[in-house]
């Protein structure tokens, strides 16, 4: 049954929003009013997911909502920020009641975990598009940026690589959101690395979240730092499910390096900090792997053992993957 705009906002979003002292005025007025804590800097991110571009059309509504919030949380994680509140702009082709309830349940499942209030938004009609804007806080001057890497720093990643891309491949083959699949879970419900980002804010020299593939995002971080990198292919952390599903070795490294949708953090850290950081990451149950080193020369060199791999081979893998991505 179709719901009117007011009912959508009331039933699916306003009634479920988490109460928070900082929210002086939430959903229902012309704008939200928020108290910002003294002595903090505000960190803002926004990300849009378009049906057929950023997620397959058949994606369950819960997962679309979950992912829209998760990718924004991931941007805050990469800045070392603590999330504070978010807004939601939702464009819908029709107001299907069941779809909206499912959407709102996926959204608040994740929002509740981070005690994150939804403070406003917009609801319009059109092709399915979900925009989430998120705000968080950091101590003054403590935001983690892409630009502080120094030659000699270790390059590390959280979690495992390539699972999101392998998940997309699996979904395209099966066309259903199989439950309990690590790979599909990674694709639709990436875990935002908020706690890891907070740990890193005191220790890392640079950080980025991996949304477009390690190679592309590391490249951004290196360019903004004015540095280059040397990566060890055999050090890239792969999950068991990934290695079982993707059997061909060159496809494995192509997805791990160039596949999108991992939402892990890639960061640089002075070598003397590595051990303490790795112990701290253990305490929050976050896997962390050193995959290379920052170098002076502004290029990314990839090694398999002692042998340097031709970067064009990697880009071929990337383009091949992009073509697959286009058909979702
Ligand atoms: P206006 O026309 O003044 O922009 P709207 O009718 O668009 O007001 O919105 C009314 C209230 O509902 C506002 O507080 C707005 O922030 C909130 N709102 C609208 N859509 C959403 C949504 N999808 N999620 C959360 N809040 C929403
Ligand atoms: Mg409006």
PDB file of C-alpha atoms in Angstrom, residues 36-302:
ATOM      1  CA  UNK A  36      27.911  21.079  19.285  1.00  0.00           C
ATOM      2  CA  UNK A  37      30.221  20.262  22.207  1.00  0.00           C
ATOM      3  CA  UNK A  38      32.753  22.919  23.183  1.00  0.00           C
ATOM      4  CA  UNK A  39      36.347  22.145  22.295  1.00  0.00           C
ATOM      5  CA  UNK A  40      35.553  19.815  19.387  1.00  0.00           C
ATOM      6  CA  UNK A  41      35.812  20.151  15.637  1.00  0.00           C
ATOM      7  CA  UNK A  42      32.887  19.107  13.454  1.00  0.00           C
ATOM      8  CA  UNK A  43      33.618  16.543  10.703  1.00  0.00           C
ATOM      9  CA  UNK A  44      31.065  16.210   7.876  1.00  0.00           C
ATOM     10  CA  UNK A  45      30.714  13.609   5.113  1.00  0.00           C
ATOM     11  CA  UNK A  46      28.028  12.840   2.533  1.00  0.00           C
ATOM     12  CA  UNK A  47      27.612   9.901   0.168  1.00  0.00           C
ATOM     13  CA  UNK A  48      24.927   9.011  -2.343  1.00  0.00           C
ATOM     14  CA  UNK A  49      23.957   5.511  -3.461  1.00  0.00           C
ATOM     15  CA  UNK A  50      22.072   5.246  -6.768  1.00  0.00           C
ATOM     16  CA  UNK A  51      20.179   2.053  -7.642  1.00  0.00           C
ATOM     17  CA  UNK A  52      21.869   0.192 -10.482  1.00  0.00           C
ATOM     18  CA  UNK A  53      25.087   2.143 -10.011  1.00  0.00           C
ATOM     19  CA  UNK A  54      26.129   1.693  -6.389  1.00  0.00           C
ATOM     20  CA  UNK A  55      23.991  -1.334  -5.579  1.00  0.00           C
ATOM     21  CA  UNK A  56      22.187  -3.904  -7.743  1.00  0.00           C
ATOM     22  CA  UNK A  57      18.464  -3.220  -8.327  1.00  0.00           C
ATOM     23  CA  UNK A  58      17.466  -6.423  -6.521  1.00  0.00           C
ATOM     24  CA  UNK A  59      19.238  -5.477  -3.276  1.00  0.00           C
ATOM     25  CA  UNK A  60      16.992  -5.966  -0.209  1.00  0.00           C
ATOM     26  CA  UNK A  61      15.753  -2.643   1.235  1.00  0.00           C
ATOM     27  CA  UNK A  62      17.339  -3.336   4.649  1.00  0.00           C
ATOM     28  CA  UNK A  63      20.732  -3.743   3.026  1.00  0.00           C
ATOM     29  CA  UNK A  64      20.432  -0.577   0.915  1.00  0.00           C
ATOM     30  CA  UNK A  65      19.738   1.447   4.047  1.00  0.00           C
ATOM     31  CA  UNK A  66      22.428  -0.292   6.077  1.00  0.00           C
ATOM     32  CA  UNK A  67      25.018   0.316   3.403  1.00  0.00           C
ATOM     33  CA  UNK A  68      24.066   3.961   2.858  1.00  0.00           C
ATOM     34  CA  UNK A  69      24.769   4.656   6.522  1.00  0.00           C
ATOM     35  CA  UNK A  70      27.775   2.297   6.742  1.00  0.00           C
ATOM     36  CA  UNK A  71      29.697   3.975   3.904  1.00  0.00           C
ATOM     37  CA  UNK A  72      29.247   7.351   5.573  1.00  0.00           C
ATOM     38  CA  UNK A  73      30.365   5.985   8.933  1.00  0.00           C
ATOM     39  CA  UNK A  74      33.385   4.596   7.110  1.00  0.00           C
ATOM     40  CA  UNK A  75      34.331   8.122   5.957  1.00  0.00           C
ATOM     41  CA  UNK A  76      34.183   9.323   9.553  1.00  0.00           C
ATOM     42  CA  UNK A  77      36.255   6.316  10.646  1.00  0.00           C
ATOM     43  CA  UNK A  78      38.930   7.297   8.129  1.00  0.00           C
ATOM     44  CA  UNK A  79      39.061  10.765   9.731  1.00  0.00           C
ATOM     45  CA  UNK A  80      39.376   9.302  13.239  1.00  0.00           C
ATOM     46  CA  UNK A  81      36.057  10.959  14.184  1.00  0.00           C
ATOM     47  CA  UNK A  82      33.303   9.861  16.573  1.00  0.00           C
ATOM     48  CA  UNK A  83      29.890   9.901  14.843  1.00  0.00           C
ATOM     49  CA  UNK A  84      27.298  12.340  16.210  1.00  0.00           C
ATOM     50  CA  UNK A  85      24.165  12.485  13.999  1.00  0.00           C
ATOM     51  CA  UNK A  86      22.992  12.004  10.405  1.00  0.00           C
ATOM     52  CA  UNK A  87      20.417  13.171   7.848  1.00  0.00           C
ATOM     53  CA  UNK A  88      18.765  11.184   5.057  1.00  0.00           C
ATOM     54  CA  UNK A  89      17.587  12.290   1.597  1.00  0.00           C
ATOM     55  CA  UNK A  90      15.489   9.544   0.067  1.00  0.00           C
ATOM     56  CA  UNK A  91      14.238   9.526  -3.532  1.00  0.00           C
ATOM     57  CA  UNK A  92      11.722   6.773  -4.221  1.00  0.00           C
ATOM     58  CA  UNK A  93       9.982   5.640  -7.422  1.00  0.00           C
ATOM     59  CA  UNK A  94       6.921   4.627  -5.338  1.00  0.00           C
ATOM     60  CA  UNK A  95       6.039   4.568  -1.655  1.00  0.00           C
ATOM     61  CA  UNK A  96       5.744   0.851  -1.027  1.00  0.00           C
ATOM     62  CA  UNK A  97       4.919   0.390   2.661  1.00  0.00           C
ATOM     63  CA  UNK A  98       6.719  -2.930   3.190  1.00  0.00           C
ATOM     64  CA  UNK A  99       9.814  -1.694   1.380  1.00  0.00           C
ATOM     65  CA  UNK A 100       9.894   1.418   3.558  1.00  0.00           C
ATOM     66  CA  UNK A 101       9.552  -0.532   6.801  1.00  0.00           C
ATOM     67  CA  UNK A 102      12.333  -2.849   5.688  1.00  0.00           C
ATOM     68  CA  UNK A 103      14.480   0.135   4.738  1.00  0.00           C
ATOM     69  CA  UNK A 104      13.917   1.799   8.068  1.00  0.00           C
ATOM     70  CA  UNK A 105      14.693  -1.421   9.980  1.00  0.00           C
ATOM     71  CA  UNK A 106      18.074  -1.777   8.207  1.00  0.00           C
ATOM     72  CA  UNK A 107      18.844   1.886   8.787  1.00  0.00           C
ATOM     73  CA  UNK A 108      18.096   1.867  12.508  1.00  0.00           C
ATOM     74  CA  UNK A 109      19.778  -1.485  13.062  1.00  0.00           C
ATOM     75  CA  UNK A 110      23.090   0.226  12.310  1.00  0.00           C
ATOM     76  CA  UNK A 111      22.169   3.656  13.727  1.00  0.00           C
ATOM     77  CA  UNK A 112      21.258   2.046  17.063  1.00  0.00           C
ATOM     78  CA  UNK A 113      24.614   0.296  17.289  1.00  0.00           C
ATOM     79  CA  UNK A 114      26.344   3.662  17.173  1.00  0.00           C
ATOM     80  CA  UNK A 115      23.637   5.488  19.141  1.00  0.00           C
ATOM     81  CA  UNK A 116      23.295   7.807  16.193  1.00  0.00           C
ATOM     82  CA  UNK A 117      20.225  10.052  15.906  1.00  0.00           C
ATOM     83  CA  UNK A 118      18.576  10.778  12.546  1.00  0.00           C
ATOM     84  CA  UNK A 119      17.887  14.506  12.766  1.00  0.00           C
ATOM     85  CA  UNK A 120      16.253  15.315   9.445  1.00  0.00           C
ATOM     86  CA  UNK A 121      16.118  14.708   5.741  1.00  0.00           C
ATOM     87  CA  UNK A 122      14.077  14.991   2.600  1.00  0.00           C
ATOM     88  CA  UNK A 123      11.709  12.629   0.805  1.00  0.00           C
ATOM     89  CA  UNK A 124      11.076  12.938  -2.914  1.00  0.00           C
ATOM     90  CA  UNK A 125       9.807  10.908  -5.860  1.00  0.00           C
ATOM     91  CA  UNK A 126      12.144   9.710  -8.612  1.00  0.00           C
ATOM     92  CA  UNK A 127      14.638   6.923  -9.401  1.00  0.00           C
ATOM     93  CA  UNK A 128      15.726   5.136  -6.198  1.00  0.00           C
ATOM     94  CA  UNK A 129      18.556   7.176  -4.677  1.00  0.00           C
ATOM     95  CA  UNK A 130      19.717   7.318  -1.072  1.00  0.00           C
ATOM     96  CA  UNK A 131      21.877  10.129   0.283  1.00  0.00           C
ATOM     97  CA  UNK A 132      23.137  10.110   3.844  1.00  0.00           C
ATOM     98  CA  UNK A 133      24.971  13.028   5.373  1.00  0.00           C
ATOM     99  CA  UNK A 134      26.820  12.349   8.590  1.00  0.00           C
ATOM    100  CA  UNK A 135      28.508  14.499  11.206  1.00  0.00           C
ATOM    101  CA  UNK A 136      31.054  13.580  13.832  1.00  0.00           C
ATOM    102  CA  UNK A 137      33.559  15.155  16.184  1.00  0.00           C
ATOM    103  CA  UNK A 138      37.310  15.132  16.672  1.00  0.00           C
ATOM    104  CA  UNK A 139      39.574  16.866  19.153  1.00  0.00           C
ATOM    105  CA  UNK A 140      40.896  20.118  17.607  1.00  0.00           C
ATOM    106  CA  UNK A 141      43.607  19.441  15.045  1.00  0.00           C
ATOM    107  CA  UNK A 142      43.330  15.664  15.504  1.00  0.00           C
ATOM    108  CA  UNK A 143      41.451  14.699  12.330  1.00  0.00           C
ATOM    109  CA  UNK A 144      43.269  11.987  10.394  1.00  0.00           C
ATOM    110  CA  UNK A 145      43.959  13.109   6.849  1.00  0.00           C
ATOM    111  CA  UNK A 146      45.244  11.589   3.612  1.00  0.00           C
ATOM    112  CA  UNK A 147      48.209  13.906   3.467  1.00  0.00           C
ATOM    113  CA  UNK A 148      50.628  13.083   6.302  1.00  0.00           C
ATOM    114  CA  UNK A 149      52.418   9.924   5.082  1.00  0.00           C
ATOM    115  CA  UNK A 150      56.223  10.001   5.390  1.00  0.00           C
ATOM    116  CA  UNK A 151      58.804   7.863   3.569  1.00  0.00           C
ATOM    117  CA  UNK A 152      59.656   4.878   5.772  1.00  0.00           C
ATOM    118  CA  UNK A 153      56.158   4.627   7.295  1.00  0.00           C
ATOM    119  CA  UNK A 154      54.536   1.207   7.255  1.00  0.00           C
ATOM    120  CA  UNK A 155      51.402   0.885   5.109  1.00  0.00           C
ATOM    121  CA  UNK A 156      48.698  -1.202   6.790  1.00  0.00           C
ATOM    122  CA  UNK A 157      45.092  -2.208   6.240  1.00  0.00           C
ATOM    123  CA  UNK A 158      42.331  -3.356   8.567  1.00  0.00           C
ATOM    124  CA  UNK A 159      40.390  -6.574   7.862  1.00  0.00           C
ATOM    125  CA  UNK A 160      40.668  -8.399   4.546  1.00  0.00           C
ATOM    126  CA  UNK A 161      40.669  -7.177   0.944  1.00  0.00           C
ATOM    127  CA  UNK A 162      38.611  -8.085  -2.120  1.00  0.00           C
ATOM    128  CA  UNK A 163      35.605  -9.499  -0.261  1.00  0.00           C
ATOM    129  CA  UNK A 164      33.248  -6.746  -1.453  1.00  0.00           C
ATOM    130  CA  UNK A 165      34.201  -7.306  -5.102  1.00  0.00           C
ATOM    131  CA  UNK A 166      33.971 -11.089  -4.713  1.00  0.00           C
ATOM    132  CA  UNK A 167      30.578 -10.568  -3.052  1.00  0.00           C
ATOM    133  CA  UNK A 168      29.370  -8.604  -6.088  1.00  0.00           C
ATOM    134  CA  UNK A 169      30.549 -11.373  -8.390  1.00  0.00           C
ATOM    135  CA  UNK A 170      28.737 -13.942  -6.275  1.00  0.00           C
ATOM    136  CA  UNK A 171      25.560 -11.861  -6.207  1.00  0.00           C
ATOM    137  CA  UNK A 172      25.650 -11.440  -9.998  1.00  0.00           C
ATOM    138  CA  UNK A 173      25.948 -15.201 -10.400  1.00  0.00           C
ATOM    139  CA  UNK A 174      23.208 -16.118  -7.963  1.00  0.00           C
ATOM    140  CA  UNK A 175      21.020 -13.018  -8.036  1.00  0.00           C
ATOM    141  CA  UNK A 176      19.876 -13.589  -4.469  1.00  0.00           C
ATOM    142  CA  UNK A 177      21.138 -12.200  -1.192  1.00  0.00           C
ATOM    143  CA  UNK A 178      22.212 -15.546   0.289  1.00  0.00           C
ATOM    144  CA  UNK A 179      22.192 -15.373   4.081  1.00  0.00           C
ATOM    145  CA  UNK A 180      25.351 -16.066   6.069  1.00  0.00           C
ATOM    146  CA  UNK A 181      27.688 -15.431   3.159  1.00  0.00           C
ATOM    147  CA  UNK A 182      30.744 -13.558   4.398  1.00  0.00           C
ATOM    148  CA  UNK A 183      31.281 -12.124   0.913  1.00  0.00           C
ATOM    149  CA  UNK A 184      27.714 -10.877   0.404  1.00  0.00           C
ATOM    150  CA  UNK A 185      27.654  -9.546   3.917  1.00  0.00           C
ATOM    151  CA  UNK A 186      30.760  -7.548   3.165  1.00  0.00           C
ATOM    152  CA  UNK A 187      29.177  -6.185  -0.025  1.00  0.00           C
ATOM    153  CA  UNK A 188      25.864  -5.174   1.534  1.00  0.00           C
ATOM    154  CA  UNK A 189      26.771  -4.630   5.169  1.00  0.00           C
ATOM    155  CA  UNK A 190      30.347  -3.410   5.442  1.00  0.00           C
ATOM    156  CA  UNK A 191      31.551  -2.931   9.011  1.00  0.00           C
ATOM    157  CA  UNK A 192      32.517   0.716   9.553  1.00  0.00           C
ATOM    158  CA  UNK A 193      35.888   0.780  11.320  1.00  0.00           C
ATOM    159  CA  UNK A 194      34.979   3.526  13.781  1.00  0.00           C
ATOM    160  CA  UNK A 195      36.869   2.106  16.777  1.00  0.00           C
ATOM    161  CA  UNK A 196      39.969   1.448  14.662  1.00  0.00           C
ATOM    162  CA  UNK A 197      39.822   5.018  13.287  1.00  0.00           C
ATOM    163  CA  UNK A 198      39.721   6.433  16.795  1.00  0.00           C
ATOM    164  CA  UNK A 199      42.772   4.397  17.781  1.00  0.00           C
ATOM    165  CA  UNK A 200      44.574   5.558  14.670  1.00  0.00           C
ATOM    166  CA  UNK A 201      43.888   9.239  15.258  1.00  0.00           C
ATOM    167  CA  UNK A 202      46.661   9.336  17.850  1.00  0.00           C
ATOM    168  CA  UNK A 203      49.136   7.187  15.928  1.00  0.00           C
ATOM    169  CA  UNK A 204      48.716   7.144  12.147  1.00  0.00           C
ATOM    170  CA  UNK A 205      50.343   9.709   9.851  1.00  0.00           C
ATOM    171  CA  UNK A 206      47.680   9.312   7.124  1.00  0.00           C
ATOM    172  CA  UNK A 207      44.511   7.328   6.559  1.00  0.00           C
ATOM    173  CA  UNK A 208      41.864   6.662   3.887  1.00  0.00           C
ATOM    174  CA  UNK A 209      38.930   4.288   3.683  1.00  0.00           C
ATOM    175  CA  UNK A 210      39.009   1.841   0.786  1.00  0.00           C
ATOM    176  CA  UNK A 211      35.869   2.336  -1.279  1.00  0.00           C
ATOM    177  CA  UNK A 212      37.249   2.172  -4.834  1.00  0.00           C
ATOM    178  CA  UNK A 213      39.872  -0.532  -4.294  1.00  0.00           C
ATOM    179  CA  UNK A 214      43.204  -0.499  -2.447  1.00  0.00           C
ATOM    180  CA  UNK A 215      45.248   0.559  -5.477  1.00  0.00           C
ATOM    181  CA  UNK A 216      43.102   3.592  -6.340  1.00  0.00           C
ATOM    182  CA  UNK A 217      42.636   4.750  -2.759  1.00  0.00           C
ATOM    183  CA  UNK A 218      46.264   4.219  -1.751  1.00  0.00           C
ATOM    184  CA  UNK A 219      47.155   6.232  -4.822  1.00  0.00           C
ATOM    185  CA  UNK A 220      44.993   9.124  -3.564  1.00  0.00           C
ATOM    186  CA  UNK A 221      46.650   8.994  -0.150  1.00  0.00           C
ATOM    187  CA  UNK A 222      50.145   8.891  -1.663  1.00  0.00           C
ATOM    188  CA  UNK A 223      49.415  11.753  -4.055  1.00  0.00           C
ATOM    189  CA  UNK A 224      48.062  13.910  -1.274  1.00  0.00           C
ATOM    190  CA  UNK A 225      51.091  13.082   0.870  1.00  0.00           C
ATOM    191  CA  UNK A 226      53.548  13.708  -1.990  1.00  0.00           C
ATOM    192  CA  UNK A 227      54.946  10.191  -1.571  1.00  0.00           C
ATOM    193  CA  UNK A 228      54.874   6.766  -3.236  1.00  0.00           C
ATOM    194  CA  UNK A 229      54.533   3.205  -2.020  1.00  0.00           C
ATOM    195  CA  UNK A 230      55.967  -0.280  -2.290  1.00  0.00           C
ATOM    196  CA  UNK A 231      53.413  -3.050  -1.777  1.00  0.00           C
ATOM    197  CA  UNK A 232      54.028  -6.753  -1.146  1.00  0.00           C
ATOM    198  CA  UNK A 233      51.391  -8.769  -2.988  1.00  0.00           C
ATOM    199  CA  UNK A 234      51.848 -11.823  -0.789  1.00  0.00           C
ATOM    200  CA  UNK A 235      51.064  -9.748   2.302  1.00  0.00           C
ATOM    201  CA  UNK A 236      47.572  -8.675   1.152  1.00  0.00           C
ATOM    202  CA  UNK A 237      45.152 -10.160   3.711  1.00  0.00           C
ATOM    203  CA  UNK A 238      42.541 -12.417   2.090  1.00  0.00           C
ATOM    204  CA  UNK A 239      39.614 -14.124   3.823  1.00  0.00           C
ATOM    205  CA  UNK A 240      39.109 -17.879   3.643  1.00  0.00           C
ATOM    206  CA  UNK A 241      35.798 -17.381   1.835  1.00  0.00           C
ATOM    207  CA  UNK A 242      37.472 -15.146  -0.723  1.00  0.00           C
ATOM    208  CA  UNK A 243      40.246 -17.645  -1.472  1.00  0.00           C
ATOM    209  CA  UNK A 244      37.717 -20.461  -1.787  1.00  0.00           C
ATOM    210  CA  UNK A 245      35.417 -18.530  -4.118  1.00  0.00           C
ATOM    211  CA  UNK A 246      38.085 -16.872  -6.280  1.00  0.00           C
ATOM    212  CA  UNK A 247      40.395 -19.732  -7.221  1.00  0.00           C
ATOM    213  CA  UNK A 248      42.501 -18.098  -9.907  1.00  0.00           C
ATOM    214  CA  UNK A 249      45.514 -16.376  -8.334  1.00  0.00           C
ATOM    215  CA  UNK A 250      45.723 -13.450 -10.730  1.00  0.00           C
ATOM    216  CA  UNK A 251      42.008 -12.750 -10.271  1.00  0.00           C
ATOM    217  CA  UNK A 252      42.571 -12.886  -6.514  1.00  0.00           C
ATOM    218  CA  UNK A 253      45.168 -10.161  -6.579  1.00  0.00           C
ATOM    219  CA  UNK A 254      43.273  -8.133  -9.120  1.00  0.00           C
ATOM    220  CA  UNK A 255      40.168  -8.080  -6.882  1.00  0.00           C
ATOM    221  CA  UNK A 256      42.167  -7.538  -3.690  1.00  0.00           C
ATOM    222  CA  UNK A 257      44.017  -4.596  -5.253  1.00  0.00           C
ATOM    223  CA  UNK A 258      41.360  -3.073  -7.458  1.00  0.00           C
ATOM    224  CA  UNK A 259      37.931  -4.356  -6.388  1.00  0.00           C
ATOM    225  CA  UNK A 260      35.698  -1.775  -4.718  1.00  0.00           C
ATOM    226  CA  UNK A 261      33.371  -1.861  -1.712  1.00  0.00           C
ATOM    227  CA  UNK A 262      35.745  -3.130   0.973  1.00  0.00           C
ATOM    228  CA  UNK A 263      35.382  -0.166   3.344  1.00  0.00           C
ATOM    229  CA  UNK A 264      38.494  -1.153   5.249  1.00  0.00           C
ATOM    230  CA  UNK A 265      40.975   1.487   6.405  1.00  0.00           C
ATOM    231  CA  UNK A 266      44.363   1.877   4.733  1.00  0.00           C
ATOM    232  CA  UNK A 267      46.782   3.857   6.865  1.00  0.00           C
ATOM    233  CA  UNK A 268      50.420   4.803   7.309  1.00  0.00           C
ATOM    234  CA  UNK A 269      52.214   4.563  10.595  1.00  0.00           C
ATOM    235  CA  UNK A 270      55.804   5.242  11.703  1.00  0.00           C
ATOM    236  CA  UNK A 271      57.537   1.849  12.116  1.00  0.00           C
ATOM    237  CA  UNK A 272      58.272   2.411  15.822  1.00  0.00           C
ATOM    238  CA  UNK A 273      54.518   2.651  16.497  1.00  0.00           C
ATOM    239  CA  UNK A 274      53.577  -0.580  14.727  1.00  0.00           C
ATOM    240  CA  UNK A 275      53.819  -2.948  17.663  1.00  0.00           C
ATOM    241  CA  UNK A 276      51.837  -0.832  20.113  1.00  0.00           C
ATOM    242  CA  UNK A 277      49.204  -0.179  17.463  1.00  0.00           C
ATOM    243  CA  UNK A 278      48.883  -3.822  16.596  1.00  0.00           C
ATOM    244  CA  UNK A 279      48.363  -4.682  20.298  1.00  0.00           C
ATOM    245  CA  UNK A 280      45.722  -1.960  20.575  1.00  0.00           C
ATOM    246  CA  UNK A 281      43.949  -3.230  17.431  1.00  0.00           C
ATOM    247  CA  UNK A 282      43.885  -6.695  18.990  1.00  0.00           C
ATOM    248  CA  UNK A 283      42.006  -5.378  21.989  1.00  0.00           C
ATOM    249  CA  UNK A 284      39.207  -4.111  19.710  1.00  0.00           C
ATOM    250  CA  UNK A 285      39.258  -7.357  17.673  1.00  0.00           C
ATOM    251  CA  UNK A 286      40.329  -5.606  14.515  1.00  0.00           C
ATOM    252  CA  UNK A 287      42.687  -7.462  12.231  1.00  0.00           C
ATOM    253  CA  UNK A 288      45.528  -5.294  10.992  1.00  0.00           C
ATOM    254  CA  UNK A 289      48.141  -6.238   8.381  1.00  0.00           C
ATOM    255  CA  UNK A 290      51.254  -4.484   7.163  1.00  0.00           C
ATOM    256  CA  UNK A 291      51.220  -4.612   3.363  1.00  0.00           C
ATOM    257  CA  UNK A 292      54.060  -2.299   2.372  1.00  0.00           C
ATOM    258  CA  UNK A 293      56.074   0.833   2.948  1.00  0.00           C
ATOM    259  CA  UNK A 294      55.898   4.491   2.008  1.00  0.00           C
ATOM    260  CA  UNK A 295      58.642   5.575  -0.405  1.00  0.00           C
ATOM    261  CA  UNK A 296      59.951   8.921  -1.560  1.00  0.00           C
ATOM    262  CA  UNK A 297      59.369   8.448  -5.314  1.00  0.00           C
ATOM    263  CA  UNK A 298      55.788   9.297  -6.247  1.00  0.00           C
ATOM    264  CA  UNK A 299      54.696   5.970  -7.730  1.00  0.00           C
ATOM    265  CA  UNK A 300      53.153   2.748  -6.503  1.00  0.00           C
ATOM    266  CA  UNK A 301      55.373  -0.282  -7.009  1.00  0.00           C
ATOM    267  CA  UNK A 302      53.957  -3.743  -6.465  1.00  0.00           C
TER     268      UNK A 302
END
